Amino acid sequence: MSESSSVKQGVAAGTAMGAAVIMVTVGLLQFFQGLAAVYENEEFVVGVEYLYKFDFTVWGWIHLVLGALVAVTGLALFTGAAWARVSAIVIAAISIVANFLWLPHYPWWSVLIIALDVVVIWAISTWRPNPSDAWA
């Protein structure tokens, strides 16, 4: 492995562990956002009508379930297992779609979560852990 390749892998490995932390944090935030939407759906601001309009209670349940999945997958990602990496990429992609659909209601929040999910996908997809590493 060349020196630039090992540096790139070091950055990717560090970013992948950072991605695990980001996933746990984003998952918890999405979970609590969903909880707020389920219990206090009258408090949410309703924007322009869009083609894919859901009731806020439905959005709340979507964010509750997705938030729990993201957080659990983020915790599993700390092991470095192949199934955890694949699951993290798939769930981060689903989170991107869900937050894109949530965009009309809270655009800045949605853009932030989408950007963090893109970082997670990049970090995990470029990280190739060595079998000798403690994370593999």
mmCIF file of C-alpha atoms in Angstrom:
data_model
loop_
_atom_site.group_PDB
_atom_site.id
_atom_site.type_symbol
_atom_site.label_atom_id
_atom_site.label_comp_id
_atom_site.label_asym_id
_atom_site.label_seq_id
_atom_site.Cartn_x
_atom_site.Cartn_y
_atom_site.Cartn_z
ATOM 1 C CA MET A 1 0.000 0.000 0.000
ATOM 2 C CA SER A 2 1.456 3.403 -0.953
ATOM 3 C CA GLU A 3 1.937 6.194 1.558
ATOM 4 C CA SER A 4 -0.856 8.343 0.078
ATOM 5 C CA SER A 5 -3.168 5.338 0.065
ATOM 6 C CA SER A 6 -2.460 4.602 3.724
ATOM 7 C CA VAL A 7 -3.036 8.268 4.600
ATOM 8 C CA LYS A 8 -6.315 8.174 2.687
ATOM 9 C CA GLN A 9 -7.330 4.993 4.530
ATOM 10 C CA GLY A 10 -6.374 6.573 7.855
ATOM 11 C CA VAL A 11 -8.591 9.544 7.094
ATOM 12 C CA ALA A 12 -11.388 7.233 5.896
ATOM 13 C CA ALA A 13 -11.109 5.048 9.026
ATOM 14 C CA GLY A 14 -11.167 8.071 11.307
ATOM 15 C CA THR A 15 -14.057 9.557 9.384
ATOM 16 C CA ALA A 16 -15.887 6.201 9.507
ATOM 17 C CA MET A 17 -15.642 6.183 13.300
ATOM 18 C CA GLY A 18 -16.790 9.807 13.199
ATOM 19 C CA ALA A 19 -19.624 8.653 10.943
ATOM 20 C CA ALA A 20 -20.657 6.163 13.609
ATOM 21 C CA VAL A 21 -20.827 8.991 16.144
ATOM 22 C CA ILE A 22 -22.741 11.155 13.646
ATOM 23 C CA MET A 23 -25.191 8.320 12.974
ATOM 24 C CA VAL A 24 -25.889 7.796 16.672
ATOM 25 C CA THR A 25 -26.373 11.544 17.189
ATOM 26 C CA VAL A 26 -28.547 12.018 14.088
ATOM 27 C CA GLY A 27 -30.549 8.928 14.995
ATOM 28 C CA LEU A 28 -31.289 10.263 18.465
ATOM 29 C CA LEU A 29 -32.202 13.688 17.095
ATOM 30 C CA GLN A 30 -34.496 12.139 14.475
ATOM 31 C CA PHE A 31 -36.064 9.952 17.146
ATOM 32 C CA PHE A 32 -36.854 12.968 19.337
ATOM 33 C CA GLN A 33 -38.051 14.948 16.326
ATOM 34 C CA GLY A 34 -40.431 12.103 15.537
ATOM 35 C CA LEU A 35 -41.558 11.966 19.156
ATOM 36 C CA ALA A 36 -42.350 15.682 19.036
ATOM 37 C CA ALA A 37 -44.275 15.263 15.777
ATOM 38 C CA VAL A 38 -46.333 12.382 17.192
ATOM 39 C CA TYR A 39 -47.268 14.079 20.462
ATOM 40 C CA GLU A 40 -47.380 17.751 19.493
ATOM 41 C CA ASN A 41 -48.227 17.766 15.792
ATOM 42 C CA GLU A 42 -50.163 21.038 16.125
ATOM 43 C CA GLU A 43 -46.906 22.829 16.969
ATOM 44 C CA PHE A 44 -45.239 22.141 13.635
ATOM 45 C CA VAL A 45 -45.335 24.845 10.986
ATOM 46 C CA VAL A 46 -47.109 23.785 7.818
ATOM 47 C CA GLY A 47 -45.522 25.128 4.657
ATOM 48 C CA VAL A 48 -46.592 25.025 1.051
ATOM 49 C CA GLU A 49 -48.733 22.084 -0.075
ATOM 50 C CA TYR A 50 -46.673 19.428 -1.870
ATOM 51 C CA LEU A 51 -47.519 16.306 -3.803
ATOM 52 C CA TYR A 52 -46.217 13.966 -1.085
ATOM 53 C CA LYS A 53 -48.066 15.438 1.885
ATOM 54 C CA PHE A 54 -48.357 13.201 4.962
ATOM 55 C CA ASP A 55 -50.008 13.850 8.276
ATOM 56 C CA PHE A 56 -47.482 14.962 10.912
ATOM 57 C CA THR A 57 -48.295 11.942 13.023
ATOM 58 C CA VAL A 58 -47.235 9.720 10.103
ATOM 59 C CA TRP A 59 -44.048 11.783 9.700
ATOM 60 C CA GLY A 60 -43.487 11.441 13.424
ATOM 61 C CA TRP A 61 -43.632 7.648 13.247
ATOM 62 C CA ILE A 62 -41.385 7.628 10.172
ATOM 63 C CA HIS A 63 -38.773 9.707 12.023
ATOM 64 C CA LEU A 64 -39.134 7.637 15.210
ATOM 65 C CA VAL A 65 -38.470 4.352 13.435
ATOM 66 C CA LEU A 66 -35.787 5.771 11.151
ATOM 67 C CA GLY A 67 -34.064 7.518 14.058
ATOM 68 C CA ALA A 68 -33.934 4.298 16.061
ATOM 69 C CA LEU A 69 -32.544 2.388 13.046
ATOM 70 C CA VAL A 70 -29.908 5.044 12.381
ATOM 71 C CA ALA A 71 -28.782 5.109 16.031
ATOM 72 C CA VAL A 72 -28.600 1.320 16.369
ATOM 73 C CA THR A 73 -26.749 1.006 13.065
ATOM 74 C CA GLY A 74 -24.330 3.723 14.194
ATOM 75 C CA LEU A 75 -23.600 1.737 17.346
ATOM 76 C CA ALA A 76 -23.077 -1.436 15.289
ATOM 77 C CA LEU A 77 -20.729 0.486 12.987
ATOM 78 C CA PHE A 78 -18.221 0.795 15.842
ATOM 79 C CA THR A 79 -17.521 -2.927 15.402
ATOM 80 C CA GLY A 80 -16.407 -2.364 11.796
ATOM 81 C CA ALA A 81 -18.328 -5.464 10.687
ATOM 82 C CA ALA A 82 -19.141 -5.695 6.984
ATOM 83 C CA TRP A 83 -22.868 -6.081 7.653
ATOM 84 C CA ALA A 84 -22.819 -2.920 9.796
ATOM 85 C CA ARG A 85 -21.079 -0.943 7.050
ATOM 86 C CA VAL A 86 -23.544 -2.111 4.391
ATOM 87 C CA SER A 87 -26.503 -1.466 6.693
ATOM 88 C CA ALA A 88 -25.196 1.997 7.553
ATOM 89 C CA ILE A 89 -24.917 2.948 3.871
ATOM 90 C CA VAL A 90 -28.429 1.673 3.093
ATOM 91 C CA ILE A 91 -30.013 3.334 6.132
ATOM 92 C CA ALA A 92 -28.165 6.617 5.496
ATOM 93 C CA ALA A 93 -29.515 6.554 1.925
ATOM 94 C CA ILE A 94 -33.049 5.973 3.239
ATOM 95 C CA SER A 95 -32.509 8.844 5.670
ATOM 96 C CA ILE A 96 -31.538 11.083 2.745
ATOM 97 C CA VAL A 97 -34.800 10.239 0.962
ATOM 98 C CA ALA A 98 -36.903 10.743 4.113
ATOM 99 C CA ASN A 99 -35.273 14.100 4.833
ATOM 100 C CA PHE A 100 -35.675 15.164 1.214
ATOM 101 C CA LEU A 101 -39.395 14.529 1.585
ATOM 102 C CA TRP A 102 -39.353 16.412 4.926
ATOM 103 C CA LEU A 103 -37.638 19.371 3.178
ATOM 104 C CA PRO A 104 -40.791 21.528 2.740
ATOM 105 C CA HIS A 105 -41.447 21.507 6.489
ATOM 106 C CA TYR A 106 -37.971 22.155 7.918
ATOM 107 C CA PRO A 107 -35.556 22.931 5.064
ATOM 108 C CA TRP A 108 -32.437 23.858 7.061
ATOM 109 C CA TRP A 109 -32.723 20.828 9.306
ATOM 110 C CA SER A 110 -33.309 18.538 6.337
ATOM 111 C CA VAL A 111 -30.343 19.925 4.387
ATOM 112 C CA LEU A 112 -28.099 19.477 7.436
ATOM 113 C CA ILE A 113 -29.145 15.856 7.938
ATOM 114 C CA ILE A 114 -28.793 15.118 4.206
ATOM 115 C CA ALA A 115 -25.257 16.568 4.234
ATOM 116 C CA LEU A 116 -24.307 14.505 7.303
ATOM 117 C CA ASP A 117 -25.730 11.370 5.670
ATOM 118 C CA VAL A 118 -23.622 12.032 2.555
ATOM 119 C CA VAL A 119 -20.506 12.303 4.757
ATOM 120 C CA VAL A 120 -21.458 9.019 6.446
ATOM 121 C CA ILE A 121 -21.889 7.250 3.096
ATOM 122 C CA TRP A 122 -18.574 8.607 1.775
ATOM 123 C CA ALA A 123 -16.651 7.665 4.899
ATOM 124 C CA ILE A 124 -18.006 4.154 5.098
ATOM 125 C CA SER A 125 -17.724 3.412 1.392
ATOM 126 C CA THR A 126 -14.077 4.542 1.171
ATOM 127 C CA TRP A 127 -12.969 2.793 4.374
ATOM 128 C CA ARG A 128 -11.395 -0.631 3.859
ATOM 129 C CA PRO A 129 -10.449 -1.928 7.292
ATOM 130 C CA ASN A 130 -7.488 -4.267 7.540
ATOM 131 C CA PRO A 131 -8.179 -7.652 9.142
ATOM 132 C CA SER A 132 -5.403 -6.903 11.621
ATOM 133 C CA ASP A 133 -7.122 -3.710 12.801
ATOM 134 C CA ALA A 134 -9.014 -3.751 16.069
ATOM 135 C CA TRP A 135 -12.079 -2.317 14.257
ATOM 136 C CA ALA A 136 -12.404 -5.126 11.701
#
